[in-house]
């Protein structure tokens, strides 16, 4: 088989699965009207498949900051953080993230993916161990592979299984990096952080927590699961992204370990990529202030999330284990999931379709992502459409 033959096989599998004329993965959005509405083709649709949890993509403060940054500093840095790409705004945002978490220091990365890639590959190396949840995001898996460390998986959110694997490592547990997520992106469930911290401390390991989907969502000021549980002192490194609650693109890491700053000089994903644009940094700084003061936004987000979760649960859909802004409908087959996805789109609702191997345990998911910007009436409409499709598809 040539290098290109395997791509032909992918194309054939995709064509067999997807309906004619529909680009399920990467469907073009022609025009965006607001944080919750857009146009696909000639149809106005309701966004229920973004990660815009606080609805800040059109916040006037963020737009103003981005416009001013473009006028002042141009459209891009055209260089890496190690060359000409560290503007004063990048350093300011790092300090603001450290202050937000009341940590010693912070680092800003070009994407959230690169934050995990950089931190895992920078902390762990040959001879070390990375112990990860089986449902970890691809950025965590890829960071492990780049590190050259031994990769060990434990069953999803199963702390007993995690501890069993640490125990088997003996003294190597002290050179083990444990990686977990605040909210897992597939099913929307939270990590059992208290138990993870207890075990991590018992075995003298290091813990990295990815707060990508929990930043802005959990905690009084939106720090994430570390604030919700009061366990920030038990977590060694916190990573996250700008592309969800902060409404832009980029990533970060904060820590009380003074060694964090040295990761800049050995982390290939940090060294060998261009830095975030001035507009991105400026809008993110504005969004971080809104997030920190966003008590009402979080209240609205959780009200919407609980409303939709309760409605779908009452309709008999198989859902993730707990309410939250990520609401996963678990289907037995890709064909069933595709029918539900297309039915929702036909009613003007855009959600995410997730198929194996991305979906856990060989299932398929139709995943909704709720925003604080959604109205109660929009949630009612979504629930009514799910009810109609339940009757027609799952008779």
Short mmCIF file of C-alpha atoms in Angstrom, two decimals:
data_model
loop_
_atom_site.label_atom_id
_atom_site.label_comp_id
_atom_site.label_asym_id
_atom_site.label_seq_id
_atom_site.Cartn_x
_atom_site.Cartn_y
_atom_site.Cartn_z
CA UNK A 1 0.00 0.00 0.00
CA UNK A 2 1.37 3.41 -0.96
CA UNK A 3 1.30 6.45 1.28
CA UNK A 4 -1.77 7.73 -0.57
CA UNK A 5 -3.75 4.47 -0.76
CA UNK A 6 -4.79 4.70 2.87
CA UNK A 7 -6.32 8.12 2.17
CA UNK A 8 -8.45 6.59 -0.59
CA UNK A 9 -9.74 4.11 1.98
CA UNK A 10 -10.66 6.99 4.29
CA UNK A 11 -12.51 8.74 1.46
CA UNK A 12 -14.46 5.58 0.63
CA UNK A 13 -15.47 5.03 4.26
CA UNK A 14 -16.55 8.65 4.61
CA UNK A 15 -18.62 8.57 1.42
CA UNK A 16 -20.38 5.39 2.52
CA UNK A 17 -21.35 6.94 5.84
CA UNK A 18 -22.32 10.50 5.02
CA UNK A 19 -25.40 11.66 3.09
CA UNK A 20 -24.90 13.00 -0.40
CA UNK A 21 -24.15 16.70 -0.48
CA UNK A 22 -23.69 17.12 3.27
CA UNK A 23 -20.28 17.97 4.68
CA UNK A 24 -20.88 16.81 8.24
CA UNK A 25 -17.30 17.37 9.33
CA UNK A 26 -16.30 20.93 8.58
CA UNK A 27 -19.62 22.24 7.32
CA UNK A 28 -19.03 25.80 6.05
CA UNK A 29 -20.62 28.54 8.14
CA UNK A 30 -21.48 31.26 5.63
CA UNK A 31 -22.33 34.06 8.04
CA UNK A 32 -22.36 34.45 11.84
CA UNK A 33 -25.06 36.68 13.32
CA UNK A 34 -24.41 36.28 17.03
CA UNK A 35 -23.02 33.90 19.63
CA UNK A 36 -25.98 31.59 19.01
CA UNK A 37 -27.12 32.09 15.40
CA UNK A 38 -25.53 31.77 11.97
CA UNK A 39 -26.26 30.88 8.34
CA UNK A 40 -25.45 27.56 6.69
CA UNK A 41 -26.17 27.70 2.96
CA UNK A 42 -29.49 29.53 2.70
CA UNK A 43 -30.67 28.44 6.15
CA UNK A 44 -30.53 30.34 9.42
CA UNK A 45 -29.43 27.94 12.17
CA UNK A 46 -29.21 27.87 15.94
CA UNK A 47 -25.67 27.17 17.18
CA UNK A 48 -25.81 24.28 19.64
CA UNK A 49 -22.45 22.80 18.72
CA UNK A 50 -19.95 25.48 19.68
CA UNK A 51 -17.93 25.71 22.89
CA UNK A 52 -18.90 29.35 23.34
CA UNK A 53 -20.00 28.68 26.91
CA UNK A 54 -20.24 32.29 28.10
CA UNK A 55 -21.23 33.71 24.71
CA UNK A 56 -18.34 36.20 24.62
CA UNK A 57 -17.47 36.03 20.91
CA UNK A 58 -19.52 39.16 20.25
CA UNK A 59 -18.98 40.90 23.59
CA UNK A 60 -18.46 44.62 22.84
CA UNK A 61 -15.48 44.80 25.20
CA UNK A 62 -13.71 41.98 23.35
CA UNK A 63 -14.47 43.37 19.90
CA UNK A 64 -13.23 46.83 20.89
CA UNK A 65 -10.01 45.45 22.37
CA UNK A 66 -9.32 43.38 19.25
CA UNK A 67 -9.96 46.30 16.87
CA UNK A 68 -7.68 48.60 18.85
CA UNK A 69 -4.91 45.98 18.93
CA UNK A 70 -5.02 45.55 15.15
CA UNK A 71 -4.80 49.31 14.64
CA UNK A 72 -1.95 49.57 17.13
CA UNK A 73 0.13 46.42 16.41
CA UNK A 74 -1.04 44.94 13.11
CA UNK A 75 -2.58 41.61 12.21
CA UNK A 76 0.11 39.22 13.45
CA UNK A 77 3.46 38.86 15.19
CA UNK A 78 5.07 36.84 12.35
CA UNK A 79 7.38 35.18 14.84
CA UNK A 80 7.65 32.75 17.73
CA UNK A 81 7.67 33.64 21.39
CA UNK A 82 11.40 32.88 21.43
CA UNK A 83 12.10 35.34 18.61
CA UNK A 84 10.15 38.54 17.96
CA UNK A 85 6.73 37.21 19.02
CA UNK A 86 6.62 38.15 22.71
CA UNK A 87 4.77 41.46 22.77
CA UNK A 88 3.95 43.27 25.99
CA UNK A 89 0.40 41.94 25.71
CA UNK A 90 1.55 38.32 25.79
CA UNK A 91 3.49 38.91 29.00
CA UNK A 92 0.61 40.90 30.49
CA UNK A 93 -1.84 38.07 29.78
CA UNK A 94 0.53 35.58 31.42
CA UNK A 95 0.62 37.72 34.56
CA UNK A 96 -3.17 38.10 34.49
CA UNK A 97 -3.69 34.34 34.27
CA UNK A 98 -1.26 33.80 37.16
CA UNK A 99 -3.09 36.44 39.20
CA UNK A 100 -6.46 34.94 38.28
CA UNK A 101 -5.42 31.58 39.72
CA UNK A 102 -3.25 33.19 42.44
CA UNK A 103 -0.32 31.16 41.13
CA UNK A 104 3.39 31.91 40.86
CA UNK A 105 3.52 32.18 37.07
CA UNK A 106 1.86 31.43 33.76
CA UNK A 107 2.70 30.73 30.12
CA UNK A 108 0.57 31.57 27.08
CA UNK A 109 0.58 29.24 24.06
CA UNK A 110 -0.75 29.66 20.53
CA UNK A 111 -3.51 27.05 20.97
CA UNK A 112 -4.96 24.96 23.77
CA UNK A 113 -3.80 21.87 21.89
CA UNK A 114 -0.24 23.16 22.00
CA UNK A 115 -0.52 23.94 25.71
CA UNK A 116 -1.04 20.25 26.49
CA UNK A 117 1.45 19.16 23.86
CA UNK A 118 4.09 21.50 25.27
CA UNK A 119 3.53 20.84 28.95
CA UNK A 120 3.36 17.05 28.78
CA UNK A 121 6.33 16.69 26.44
CA UNK A 122 8.29 19.24 28.45
CA UNK A 123 7.64 17.68 31.85
CA UNK A 124 7.98 14.00 30.95
CA UNK A 125 10.62 12.22 28.89
CA UNK A 126 12.31 8.90 28.27
CA UNK A 127 12.30 6.83 31.45
CA UNK A 128 9.34 8.73 32.92
CA UNK A 129 5.67 7.69 32.98
CA UNK A 130 2.53 9.57 31.96
CA UNK A 131 -0.63 8.16 33.53
CA UNK A 132 -3.75 9.33 31.71
CA UNK A 133 -7.49 8.83 31.76
CA UNK A 134 -8.71 6.59 28.95
CA UNK A 135 -11.08 9.32 27.72
CA UNK A 136 -8.34 11.95 27.46
CA UNK A 137 -8.38 14.52 24.66
CA UNK A 138 -6.19 13.92 21.61
CA UNK A 139 -3.85 16.74 22.67
CA UNK A 140 -3.02 14.76 25.82
CA UNK A 141 -2.34 11.57 23.88
CA UNK A 142 -0.20 13.46 21.37
CA UNK A 143 1.74 15.19 24.15
CA UNK A 144 2.47 11.78 25.64
CA UNK A 145 3.75 10.45 22.32
CA UNK A 146 5.95 13.50 21.79
CA UNK A 147 7.41 13.12 25.27
CA UNK A 148 8.87 9.66 24.70
CA UNK A 149 7.68 8.63 28.16
CA UNK A 150 5.89 5.39 28.91
CA UNK A 151 2.12 5.88 28.51
CA UNK A 152 -0.26 4.09 30.88
CA UNK A 153 -4.02 4.50 30.72
CA UNK A 154 -6.51 4.00 33.53
CA UNK A 155 -10.25 3.45 33.12
CA UNK A 156 -12.25 6.65 32.77
CA UNK A 157 -12.68 8.40 36.14
CA UNK A 158 -11.73 5.17 37.95
CA UNK A 159 -9.37 6.30 40.72
CA UNK A 160 -9.01 2.77 42.09
CA UNK A 161 -7.68 1.65 38.71
CA UNK A 162 -5.38 4.68 38.62
CA UNK A 163 -3.99 3.85 42.06
CA UNK A 164 -3.48 0.21 41.14
CA UNK A 165 -1.31 1.24 38.20
CA UNK A 166 0.67 3.69 40.33
CA UNK A 167 1.26 1.00 42.94
CA UNK A 168 2.70 -1.31 40.29
CA UNK A 169 5.22 1.37 39.31
CA UNK A 170 6.93 1.29 42.71
CA UNK A 171 9.53 4.05 42.99
CA UNK A 172 8.79 5.13 39.40
CA UNK A 173 5.58 6.72 40.69
CA UNK A 174 7.75 9.67 41.74
CA UNK A 175 8.65 10.31 38.09
CA UNK A 176 5.04 9.94 36.94
CA UNK A 177 2.87 12.71 35.48
CA UNK A 178 -0.85 12.16 36.05
CA UNK A 179 -3.13 13.98 33.59
CA UNK A 180 -6.86 14.54 34.07
CA UNK A 181 -9.51 16.93 32.74
CA UNK A 182 -11.86 19.19 34.70
CA UNK A 183 -14.80 18.41 32.40
CA UNK A 184 -14.38 15.71 29.76
CA UNK A 185 -15.37 16.86 26.31
CA UNK A 186 -17.10 13.72 25.09
CA UNK A 187 -19.63 13.02 27.86
CA UNK A 188 -19.42 16.23 29.88
CA UNK A 189 -18.60 14.53 33.19
CA UNK A 190 -16.20 15.92 35.79
CA UNK A 191 -13.03 14.33 37.14
CA UNK A 192 -13.15 13.04 40.76
CA UNK A 193 -10.47 15.55 41.67
CA UNK A 194 -10.43 15.04 45.44
CA UNK A 195 -9.64 11.35 45.06
CA UNK A 196 -7.10 11.97 42.31
CA UNK A 197 -5.26 14.51 44.48
CA UNK A 198 -5.28 12.12 47.44
CA UNK A 199 -3.70 9.33 45.41
CA UNK A 200 -1.26 11.68 43.68
CA UNK A 201 0.00 12.91 47.05
CA UNK A 202 0.31 9.38 48.44
CA UNK A 203 2.60 8.35 45.58
CA UNK A 204 4.54 11.65 45.24
CA UNK A 205 3.51 12.08 41.62
CA UNK A 206 2.86 15.27 39.63
CA UNK A 207 -0.68 16.22 38.54
CA UNK A 208 -1.63 18.25 35.47
CA UNK A 209 -5.31 19.22 35.14
CA UNK A 210 -6.72 20.39 31.82
CA UNK A 211 -9.49 22.92 32.55
CA UNK A 212 -10.34 23.52 28.87
CA UNK A 213 -14.07 22.80 29.24
CA UNK A 214 -14.39 23.85 32.90
CA UNK A 215 -12.78 27.32 32.71
CA UNK A 216 -15.57 29.86 33.04
CA UNK A 217 -18.05 27.09 33.80
CA UNK A 218 -17.16 25.91 37.32
CA UNK A 219 -16.18 27.86 40.42
CA UNK A 220 -17.26 31.18 41.90
CA UNK A 221 -14.93 33.18 39.65
CA UNK A 222 -14.79 30.60 36.85
CA UNK A 223 -11.35 29.11 37.55
CA UNK A 224 -12.77 25.66 36.88
CA UNK A 225 -12.83 22.42 38.83
CA UNK A 226 -9.92 23.51 41.04
CA UNK A 227 -12.07 26.34 42.39
CA UNK A 228 -15.29 24.34 42.49
CA UNK A 229 -13.59 21.74 44.72
CA UNK A 230 -11.20 24.06 46.57
CA UNK A 231 -8.27 21.86 45.54
CA UNK A 232 -6.04 24.23 43.58
CA UNK A 233 -3.14 23.61 45.98
CA UNK A 234 -3.28 19.90 45.16
CA UNK A 235 -2.80 20.45 41.41
CA UNK A 236 0.74 21.06 40.15
CA UNK A 237 -0.04 22.41 36.68
CA UNK A 238 -3.28 23.77 35.21
CA UNK A 239 -3.73 24.04 31.46
CA UNK A 240 -6.62 25.42 29.46
CA UNK A 241 -7.73 27.08 26.28
CA UNK A 242 -8.99 30.46 25.10
CA UNK A 243 -11.22 28.85 22.47
CA UNK A 244 -14.19 28.02 24.67
CA UNK A 245 -15.34 30.31 27.48
CA UNK A 246 -12.92 33.07 26.41
CA UNK A 247 -14.19 33.12 22.83
CA UNK A 248 -10.87 33.32 20.96
CA UNK A 249 -7.94 30.95 20.32
CA UNK A 250 -4.88 30.13 22.38
CA UNK A 251 -3.85 28.23 25.48
CA UNK A 252 -2.22 28.67 28.86
CA UNK A 253 -0.58 26.93 31.79
CA UNK A 254 -0.30 28.23 35.36
CA UNK A 255 1.57 26.76 38.30
CA UNK A 256 3.05 27.50 41.69
CA UNK A 257 6.18 25.59 40.70
CA UNK A 258 8.85 28.19 39.87
CA UNK A 259 10.27 25.75 37.31
CA UNK A 260 7.32 26.44 34.99
CA UNK A 261 9.14 29.30 33.29
CA UNK A 262 11.98 26.98 32.27
CA UNK A 263 9.57 24.98 30.12
CA UNK A 264 9.76 27.79 27.58
CA UNK A 265 13.33 26.82 26.71
CA UNK A 266 12.81 23.09 26.16
CA UNK A 267 9.26 22.90 24.79
CA UNK A 268 9.20 22.45 21.01
CA UNK A 269 5.48 23.34 20.63
CA UNK A 270 6.25 26.67 22.34
CA UNK A 271 9.54 27.40 20.58
CA UNK A 272 8.73 26.49 16.99
CA UNK A 273 5.39 28.17 16.28
CA UNK A 274 4.25 31.74 15.77
CA UNK A 275 2.77 33.48 18.79
CA UNK A 276 -0.91 34.52 19.09
CA UNK A 277 -1.88 37.65 17.18
CA UNK A 278 -2.23 40.99 18.99
CA UNK A 279 -6.00 40.94 18.40
CA UNK A 280 -6.28 37.48 19.94
CA UNK A 281 -4.32 38.51 23.02
CA UNK A 282 -6.29 41.73 23.44
CA UNK A 283 -9.71 40.11 23.12
CA UNK A 284 -8.66 37.33 25.49
CA UNK A 285 -7.52 39.83 28.12
CA UNK A 286 -10.89 41.57 27.89
CA UNK A 287 -12.72 38.24 28.03
CA UNK A 288 -10.79 37.10 31.10
CA UNK A 289 -12.08 40.13 33.00
CA UNK A 290 -15.64 39.35 31.92
CA UNK A 291 -15.20 35.70 32.86
CA UNK A 292 -13.87 36.53 36.31
CA UNK A 293 -16.86 38.80 37.00
CA UNK A 294 -19.29 36.56 35.13
CA UNK A 295 -21.43 35.25 37.98
CA UNK A 296 -24.64 36.02 36.08
CA UNK A 297 -23.27 34.45 32.90
CA UNK A 298 -22.47 31.23 34.78
CA UNK A 299 -25.91 31.25 36.40
CA UNK A 300 -27.57 31.56 32.99
CA UNK A 301 -25.30 28.89 31.49
CA UNK A 302 -26.21 26.39 34.20
CA UNK A 303 -29.90 27.25 34.02
CA UNK A 304 -29.88 26.54 30.27
CA UNK A 305 -27.82 23.38 30.72
CA UNK A 306 -30.07 21.92 33.41
CA UNK A 307 -33.20 22.84 31.44
CA UNK A 308 -32.06 21.00 28.30
CA UNK A 309 -30.52 18.04 30.15
CA UNK A 310 -33.72 17.49 32.15
CA UNK A 311 -35.88 17.66 29.00
CA UNK A 312 -33.75 15.18 27.04
CA UNK A 313 -33.52 12.86 30.03
CA UNK A 314 -37.30 12.91 30.41
CA UNK A 315 -37.65 12.06 26.71
CA UNK A 316 -35.61 8.90 27.24
CA UNK A 317 -32.37 9.86 25.52
CA UNK A 318 -29.24 8.17 26.87
CA UNK A 319 -27.09 11.03 28.17
CA UNK A 320 -23.77 11.61 29.85
CA UNK A 321 -23.73 11.00 33.62
CA UNK A 322 -24.29 14.56 34.86
CA UNK A 323 -25.82 17.87 33.74
CA UNK A 324 -23.50 20.51 32.33
CA UNK A 325 -22.89 22.61 29.25
CA UNK A 326 -21.69 19.52 27.35
CA UNK A 327 -24.74 17.30 26.83
CA UNK A 328 -23.92 14.11 24.96
CA UNK A 329 -26.66 11.97 23.43
CA UNK A 330 -25.25 8.45 23.24
CA UNK A 331 -26.37 6.38 20.24
CA UNK A 332 -25.78 2.72 19.47
CA UNK A 333 -24.62 3.19 15.87
CA UNK A 334 -23.16 5.83 13.55
CA UNK A 335 -26.21 5.51 11.30
CA UNK A 336 -28.57 6.28 14.18
CA UNK A 337 -26.46 9.26 15.23
CA UNK A 338 -26.36 10.57 11.66
CA UNK A 339 -30.16 10.40 11.39
CA UNK A 340 -30.54 12.41 14.59
CA UNK A 341 -27.88 14.92 13.55
CA UNK A 342 -29.49 15.46 10.13
CA UNK A 343 -32.95 15.69 11.66
CA UNK A 344 -31.79 18.45 13.97
CA UNK A 345 -30.12 20.31 11.10
CA UNK A 346 -33.31 20.05 9.05
CA UNK A 347 -35.00 21.90 11.92
CA UNK A 348 -32.30 24.58 11.96
CA UNK A 349 -30.24 23.25 14.89
CA UNK A 350 -26.50 22.69 14.49
CA UNK A 351 -24.90 20.17 16.87
CA UNK A 352 -21.74 18.04 16.79
CA UNK A 353 -21.65 14.52 15.37
CA UNK A 354 -18.96 12.33 16.93
CA UNK A 355 -18.27 8.89 15.50
CA UNK A 356 -15.86 6.06 16.40
CA UNK A 357 -12.99 6.05 17.13
CA UNK A 358 -13.44 9.54 18.63
CA UNK A 359 -16.56 8.47 20.53
CA UNK A 360 -15.90 6.31 23.61
CA UNK A 361 -16.64 2.57 23.79
CA UNK A 362 -17.50 2.23 20.11
CA UNK A 363 -20.65 4.33 20.46
CA UNK A 364 -21.64 7.43 18.48
CA UNK A 365 -22.53 10.79 19.97
CA UNK A 366 -24.72 13.73 19.07
CA UNK A 367 -23.25 16.37 21.35
CA UNK A 368 -24.90 19.62 22.34
CA UNK A 369 -22.89 22.53 23.73
CA UNK A 370 -24.98 25.01 25.68
CA UNK A 371 -24.17 28.72 26.01
CA UNK A 372 -25.11 31.44 28.46
CA UNK A 373 -26.22 33.37 25.37
CA UNK A 374 -29.00 30.87 24.61
CA UNK A 375 -32.47 31.93 25.67
CA UNK A 376 -34.95 29.80 27.56
CA UNK A 377 -37.18 29.91 24.47
CA UNK A 378 -34.35 28.51 22.33
CA UNK A 379 -33.86 25.68 24.83
CA UNK A 380 -37.60 24.97 24.67
CA UNK A 381 -37.45 24.83 20.87
CA UNK A 382 -34.49 22.43 20.96
CA UNK A 383 -36.32 20.20 23.43
CA UNK A 384 -39.42 20.15 21.23
CA UNK A 385 -37.40 19.14 18.17
CA UNK A 386 -35.68 16.35 20.10
CA UNK A 387 -39.13 15.15 21.18
CA UNK A 388 -40.38 15.11 17.57
CA UNK A 389 -37.29 13.24 16.37
CA UNK A 390 -37.52 10.77 19.22
CA UNK A 391 -40.96 9.80 18.02
CA UNK A 392 -39.99 9.54 14.33
CA UNK A 393 -36.48 8.02 14.49
CA UNK A 394 -36.56 5.84 17.60
CA UNK A 395 -39.98 4.22 17.34
#
